[in-house]
CSV table of C-alpha atoms and ligand atoms in Angstrom, one decimal:
chain,number,residue,atom,x,y,z
K,1,MET,CA,19.1,8.1,-23.4
K,2,LYS,CA,18.3,4.1,-24.3
K,3,GLN,CA,18.0,3.9,-20.6
K,4,ASP,CA,15.5,5.8,-20.1
K,5,ASN,CA,13.2,4.4,-22.7
K,6,ARG,CA,13.2,1.0,-21.2
K,7,GLU,CA,11.9,1.9,-17.9
K,8,GLN,CA,9.5,4.0,-19.8
K,9,ASP,CA,8.2,0.3,-21.8
K,10,ILE,CA,8.6,-1.5,-18.2
K,11,ALA,CA,6.2,1.3,-16.4
K,12,VAL,CA,3.6,1.4,-19.5
K,13,LYS,CA,3.4,-2.8,-19.2
K,14,LEU,CA,3.0,-1.8,-16.1
K,15,ASP,CA,0.1,0.8,-16.0
K,16,GLN,CA,-1.8,-1.6,-18.5
K,17,ALA,CA,-1.2,-4.9,-16.3
K,18,ALA,CA,-3.2,-3.1,-13.8
K,19,PHE,CA,-5.9,-1.9,-16.0
K,20,ASN,CA,-6.4,-4.4,-17.8
K,21,SER,CA,-5.8,-6.5,-14.6
K,22,LYS,CA,-3.9,-9.2,-16.4
K,23,ALA,CA,-0.8,-10.5,-14.9
K,24,ILE,CA,2.4,-10.2,-16.6
K,25,GLU,CA,6.1,-12.0,-16.5
K,26,GLN,CA,8.0,-10.4,-13.0
K,27,ILE,CA,10.4,-8.1,-14.8
K,28,SER,CA,13.3,-9.4,-12.8
K,29,LEU,CA,13.3,-12.4,-14.9
K,30,LYS,CA,15.0,-10.8,-17.6
K,31,ASP,CA,15.6,-7.4,-17.6
K,32,ASP,CA,18.5,-6.3,-14.5
K,33,ILE,CA,17.1,-2.9,-12.4
K,34,ASP,CA,18.1,-1.3,-9.1
K,35,LEU,CA,16.2,0.0,-6.4
K,36,GLU,CA,16.5,3.3,-8.6
K,37,GLN,CA,15.3,2.1,-11.6
K,38,SER,CA,13.0,0.6,-10.1
K,39,TYR,CA,11.8,4.1,-8.1
K,40,ALA,CA,12.3,5.2,-10.9
K,41,ILE,CA,9.4,3.3,-12.7
K,42,GLN,CA,6.9,3.4,-10.3
K,43,ALA,CA,6.7,7.3,-10.6
K,44,SER,CA,6.7,7.5,-14.4
K,45,SER,CA,3.8,4.6,-14.1
K,46,LEU,CA,1.4,6.6,-12.2
K,47,GLN,CA,2.3,9.6,-14.1
K,48,LEU,CA,0.4,7.1,-16.8
K,49,ARG,CA,-2.8,7.4,-14.1
K,50,TYR,CA,-2.4,10.4,-13.3
K,51,ASP,CA,-2.8,11.7,-17.1
K,52,ARG,CA,-5.9,9.9,-17.1
K,53,GLY,CA,-7.6,11.8,-14.7
K,54,GLU,CA,-6.2,10.4,-11.0
K,55,ILE,CA,-5.6,12.0,-8.2
K,56,LEU,CA,-2.7,10.9,-5.4
K,57,THR,CA,-4.5,10.5,-2.3
K,58,GLY,CA,-1.3,9.7,-0.2
K,59,TYR,CA,1.3,7.4,0.5
K,60,LYS,CA,1.9,3.1,1.5
K,61,LEU,CA,4.8,1.4,3.7
K,62,GLY,CA,5.1,-2.1,3.2
K,63,PHE,CA,7.1,-5.1,5.2
K,64,THR,CA,6.7,-2.7,8.0
K,65,SER,CA,6.3,-6.1,10.2
K,66,LYS,CA,7.9,-9.2,10.5
K,67,ALA,CA,4.5,-11.3,9.0
K,68,LYS,CA,4.5,-10.1,5.8
K,69,MET,CA,7.9,-10.1,5.4
K,70,GLU,CA,8.4,-13.3,5.8
K,71,GLN,CA,5.4,-14.4,3.7
K,72,MET,CA,6.2,-12.9,0.6
K,73,GLY,CA,10.0,-12.9,0.7
K,74,VAL,CA,11.3,-9.4,0.7
K,75,HIS,CA,13.1,-7.8,4.1
K,76,GLU,CA,13.3,-4.8,3.4
K,77,ILE,CA,10.9,-1.9,3.9
K,78,ILE,CA,9.4,-0.1,1.1
K,79,TRP,CA,6.8,2.6,-0.4
K,80,GLY,CA,3.9,3.4,-2.7
K,81,ARG,CA,1.8,5.7,-3.9
K,82,LEU,CA,-2.0,5.4,-3.4
K,83,THR,CA,-4.7,7.5,-5.5
K,84,ASN,CA,-8.4,8.2,-5.2
K,85,LYS,CA,-9.4,5.2,-8.0
K,86,MET,CA,-7.6,2.6,-5.3
K,87,GLU,CA,-10.3,4.4,-2.5
K,88,LEU,CA,-12.7,1.7,-1.2
K,89,LYS,CA,-16.3,2.0,1.0
K,90,ASN,CA,-16.6,1.0,4.3
K,91,ASN,CA,-20.2,-1.1,3.9
K,92,GLY,CA,-19.4,-0.9,0.4
K,93,VAL,CA,-19.1,-3.6,-2.7
K,94,MET,CA,-15.3,-4.5,-4.0
K,95,GLN,CA,-15.6,-5.3,-8.1
K,96,SER,CA,-12.9,-8.1,-8.1
K,97,LYS,CA,-13.0,-7.7,-12.1
K,98,ASN,CA,-11.2,-4.4,-11.2
K,99,PHE,CA,-8.4,-7.2,-10.2
K,100,ILE,CA,-5.7,-10.1,-11.1
K,101,HIS,CA,-5.1,-13.0,-7.4
K,102,PRO,CA,-6.4,-10.0,-5.2
K,103,ARG,CA,-5.7,-10.4,-1.3
K,104,VAL,CA,-6.2,-8.1,2.3
K,105,GLU,CA,-5.1,-6.9,4.7
K,106,PRO,CA,-5.5,-5.5,8.1
K,107,GLU,CA,-3.6,-1.4,8.5
K,108,ILE,CA,-3.7,1.5,10.0
K,109,ALA,CA,-4.5,4.6,8.4
K,110,PHE,CA,-3.5,8.4,8.8
K,111,LYS,CA,-5.0,11.7,7.8
K,112,ILE,CA,-2.0,13.9,7.5
K,113,GLY,CA,-3.4,17.4,9.4
K,114,LYS,CA,-0.1,19.7,8.9
K,115,CYS,CA,2.5,20.2,6.1
K,116,ILE,CA,5.4,17.1,6.1
K,117,ASP,CA,7.9,18.5,4.6
K,118,ARG,CA,11.4,17.2,7.0
K,119,PRO,CA,12.4,14.0,9.4
K,120,LEU,CA,10.0,13.7,11.9
K,121,ALA,CA,10.8,11.9,15.7
K,122,VAL,CA,8.2,9.0,16.6
K,123,HIS,CA,7.1,11.5,18.8
K,124,GLU,CA,6.4,14.8,16.9
K,125,CYS,CA,4.3,12.0,14.5
K,126,LEU,CA,1.0,13.2,16.6
K,127,GLU,CA,1.2,17.2,15.6
K,128,TYR,CA,1.6,16.0,12.0
K,129,LEU,CA,-1.9,14.0,12.7
K,130,ASP,CA,-5.5,14.9,12.0
K,131,GLY,CA,-7.4,11.8,13.1
K,132,VAL,CA,-6.8,8.0,12.6
K,133,ALA,CA,-8.2,5.4,11.1
K,134,ALA,CA,-8.7,1.7,11.3
K,135,ALA,CA,-7.6,-0.1,7.8
K,136,LEU,CA,-8.0,-2.3,5.2
K,137,GLU,CA,-5.5,-2.8,2.4
K,138,VAL,CA,-6.3,-4.8,-0.7
K,139,ILE,CA,-2.8,-5.7,-2.4
K,140,ASP,CA,-3.0,-7.3,-6.1
K,141,SER,CA,0.4,-8.2,-7.5
K,142,ARG,CA,1.1,-7.2,-11.1
K,143,TYR,CA,3.4,-10.4,-11.3
K,144,GLU,CA,2.2,-14.1,-12.5
K,145,ASN,CA,1.8,-16.1,-9.4
K,146,PHE,CA,1.8,-12.7,-7.0
K,147,LYS,CA,5.2,-13.4,-7.1
K,148,PHE,CA,7.9,-10.8,-7.4
K,149,SER,CA,11.6,-9.7,-6.8
K,150,LEU,CA,11.5,-6.6,-4.1
K,151,GLU,CA,13.1,-4.7,-6.8
K,152,ASP,CA,10.0,-5.6,-9.0
K,153,VAL,CA,7.3,-4.9,-6.0
K,154,ILE,CA,8.3,-1.2,-5.7
K,155,ALA,CA,7.6,-1.0,-10.1
K,156,ASP,CA,4.1,-2.3,-9.5
K,157,ASN,CA,3.5,0.8,-6.7
K,158,CYS,CA,3.4,-1.8,-4.0
K,159,SER,CA,1.0,-4.2,-5.5
K,160,SER,CA,-1.2,-0.8,-4.1
K,161,SER,CA,-4.1,-1.6,-5.7
K,162,GLY,CA,-7.4,-0.6,-3.3
K,163,TYR,CA,-8.1,0.4,0.4
K,164,ALA,CA,-11.0,1.1,2.3
K,165,LEU,CA,-10.8,3.4,5.8
K,166,GLY,CA,-12.7,3.3,8.6
K,167,GLU,CA,-14.3,6.2,10.4
K,168,TRP,CA,-11.6,8.8,11.4
K,169,LYS,CA,-11.5,8.8,14.7
K,170,PRO,CA,-8.8,12.0,16.8
K,171,ALA,CA,-5.6,12.4,15.9
K,172,GLY,CA,-4.7,11.1,19.9
K,173,THR,CA,-6.5,8.2,19.8
K,174,PRO,CA,-4.0,5.1,20.4
K,175,VAL,CA,-2.6,3.2,17.5
K,176,HIS,CA,-0.6,0.8,19.6
K,177,ASP,CA,-1.6,-1.6,21.2
K,178,VAL,CA,-4.6,-2.4,18.7
K,179,GLY,CA,-5.9,-6.4,18.9
K,180,ILE,CA,-6.8,-7.1,15.1
K,181,SER,CA,-8.8,-9.3,13.6
K,182,LEU,CA,-10.0,-10.2,10.0
K,183,TYR,CA,-13.0,-12.0,9.3
K,184,ILE,CA,-13.8,-13.1,6.3
K,185,ASP,CA,-16.9,-14.6,6.0
K,186,SER,CA,-17.8,-14.4,9.5
K,187,GLU,CA,-14.6,-16.7,10.1
K,188,GLU,CA,-11.4,-15.7,11.5
K,189,VAL,CA,-8.7,-16.0,9.4
K,190,GLN,CA,-6.2,-13.2,11.0
K,191,GLN,CA,-5.2,-12.4,14.3
K,192,GLY,CA,-2.4,-9.8,15.4
K,193,ASN,CA,-1.6,-6.6,16.9
K,194,SER,CA,-1.0,-3.1,15.8
K,195,ASN,CA,2.2,-3.3,17.3
K,196,ALA,CA,3.0,-6.0,14.4
K,197,ILE,CA,4.2,-2.8,12.7
K,198,LEU,CA,7.6,-1.3,13.5
K,199,GLY,CA,6.4,-1.8,16.9
K,200,ASN,CA,4.1,1.1,17.2
K,201,PRO,CA,2.1,1.9,13.5
K,202,LEU,CA,3.3,5.9,14.1
K,203,ALA,CA,7.5,4.7,13.4
K,204,SER,CA,6.0,3.9,10.1
K,205,LEU,CA,4.8,7.6,9.8
K,206,ALA,CA,8.6,8.9,11.5
K,207,GLU,CA,10.2,6.2,9.2
K,208,ILE,CA,8.0,7.5,5.6
K,209,SER,CA,8.6,11.4,6.7
K,210,ARG,CA,12.1,10.0,6.9
K,211,ILE,CA,12.0,8.4,3.4
K,212,LEU,CA,9.9,10.9,1.4
K,213,THR,CA,11.6,14.7,2.4
K,214,ALA,CA,15.0,13.2,1.5
K,215,GLN,CA,13.6,13.2,-2.0
K,216,GLU,CA,12.3,16.8,-1.3
K,217,ILE,CA,8.3,14.4,-2.0
K,218,GLN,CA,6.4,16.7,1.1
K,219,ILE,CA,3.4,14.7,2.1
K,220,ASP,CA,0.4,17.9,2.1
K,221,PRO,CA,-2.6,17.9,4.7
K,222,GLY,CA,-5.5,15.2,4.1
K,223,MET,CA,-3.1,13.3,2.5
K,224,VAL,CA,-3.3,9.1,4.3
K,225,ILE,CA,-0.6,7.1,5.0
K,226,LEU,CA,-0.5,3.6,5.3
K,227,ALA,CA,1.3,1.9,8.1
K,228,GLY,CA,1.5,-1.2,6.2
K,229,ALA,CA,0.1,-5.0,7.3
K,230,ALA,CA,0.2,-6.4,11.0
K,231,THR,CA,-0.7,-9.8,9.6
K,232,SER,CA,0.2,-11.6,6.5
K,233,ALA,CA,-2.7,-10.9,3.5
K,234,VAL,CA,-5.1,-13.4,2.5
K,235,PHE,CA,-6.6,-14.4,-0.5
K,236,ILE,CA,-9.9,-13.2,-1.1
K,237,HIS,CA,-13.0,-14.1,-3.8
K,238,PRO,CA,-16.1,-12.5,-5.4
K,239,GLY,CA,-18.7,-13.9,-2.5
K,240,ASN,CA,-16.7,-12.9,0.5
K,241,LYS,CA,-17.7,-11.2,3.0
K,242,ILE,CA,-14.6,-8.6,4.6
K,243,LYS,CA,-14.6,-7.3,8.4
K,244,GLY,CA,-11.9,-6.1,10.0
K,245,SER,CA,-11.9,-5.7,13.7
K,246,PHE,CA,-9.3,-3.5,15.4
K,247,GLY,CA,-10.6,-3.3,18.8
K,248,ASP,CA,-11.7,0.6,19.8
K,249,LEU,CA,-10.7,2.0,16.4
K,250,GLY,CA,-14.2,0.0,14.7
K,251,GLU,CA,-14.1,-2.0,12.5
K,252,ILE,CA,-14.3,-2.2,8.4
K,253,ASN,CA,-16.5,-4.1,6.1
K,254,PHE,CA,-16.9,-5.1,3.0
K,255,THR,CA,-17.9,-7.0,-0.2
K,256,VAL,CA,-16.2,-9.0,-3.0
K,257,VAL,CA,-18.4,-8.9,-6.2
L,1,LIG,C1,3.6,-5.9,-1.3
L,1,LIG,C2,2.9,-5.1,-0.5
L,1,LIG,C3,3.4,-5.0,0.7
L,1,LIG,C4,2.1,-4.4,3.4
L,1,LIG,O1,1.7,-4.1,3.9
L,1,LIG,O2,3.2,-5.1,4.0
L,1,LIG,C5,2.2,-4.2,1.6
L,1,LIG,C6,2.7,-7.1,-1.8
L,1,LIG,O3,2.7,-7.6,0.2
L,1,LIG,O4,2.1,-7.1,-2.6
L,1,LIG,O5,1.8,-3.3,1.1
L,2,LIG,MG1,-0.3,-3.3,3.1
């Protein structure tokens, strides 16, 4: 069908933009896509990655904090997919040639211990967890000037492009009220608190369980969930040394080359 072809064409365009680290024009400037279509494009675009051997490692939420909503002008919670190619090593390097205009943002990560196949209440989340960790997400919109509509960013897998995890801590380690600082070259560029994420990052896990299970997508043991950034994101450049400091959850570092 014509409609399906159009979605597939957009999915290919976005996949190529990510693969070649080359920005494209916002879809919504020329094409009218609704929310359902934008998630369908995201799924098709990710299928192209799986076809090249990438493996789904989990899911991320976006716009779960006021700071992020205001920075990007999008006020709805969105979700995207993470793959093994996006993993960055703690204390490792990030190759800037694989990115267009990357930004970094501090997050909280969850490791799933038990299959989630129904919507969870916040108080139930803990029993489904295997661990919690500090995280830094690298986002890299495939759109020129990092500008997008809600539908654009969803189709673009919510700008997902990299994530670094700190050491996994026991599931019961508190993730609420964690003071967070983000440093670039030893200068503190963002300061925040994990409660900026929906009041408590565990609420993000409850939210994604609700969203995904409504679509009959289950979250498998071992998968990683990124709760969404606690602060605005900051552009990063070759030579930068990035550090996230998350109180008792520890630190994460990487260098951009
Ligand atoms: C979209 C991704 C948002 C978050 O943590 O809020 C996101 C973007 O800002 O490019 O990852
Ligand atoms: Mg994020």
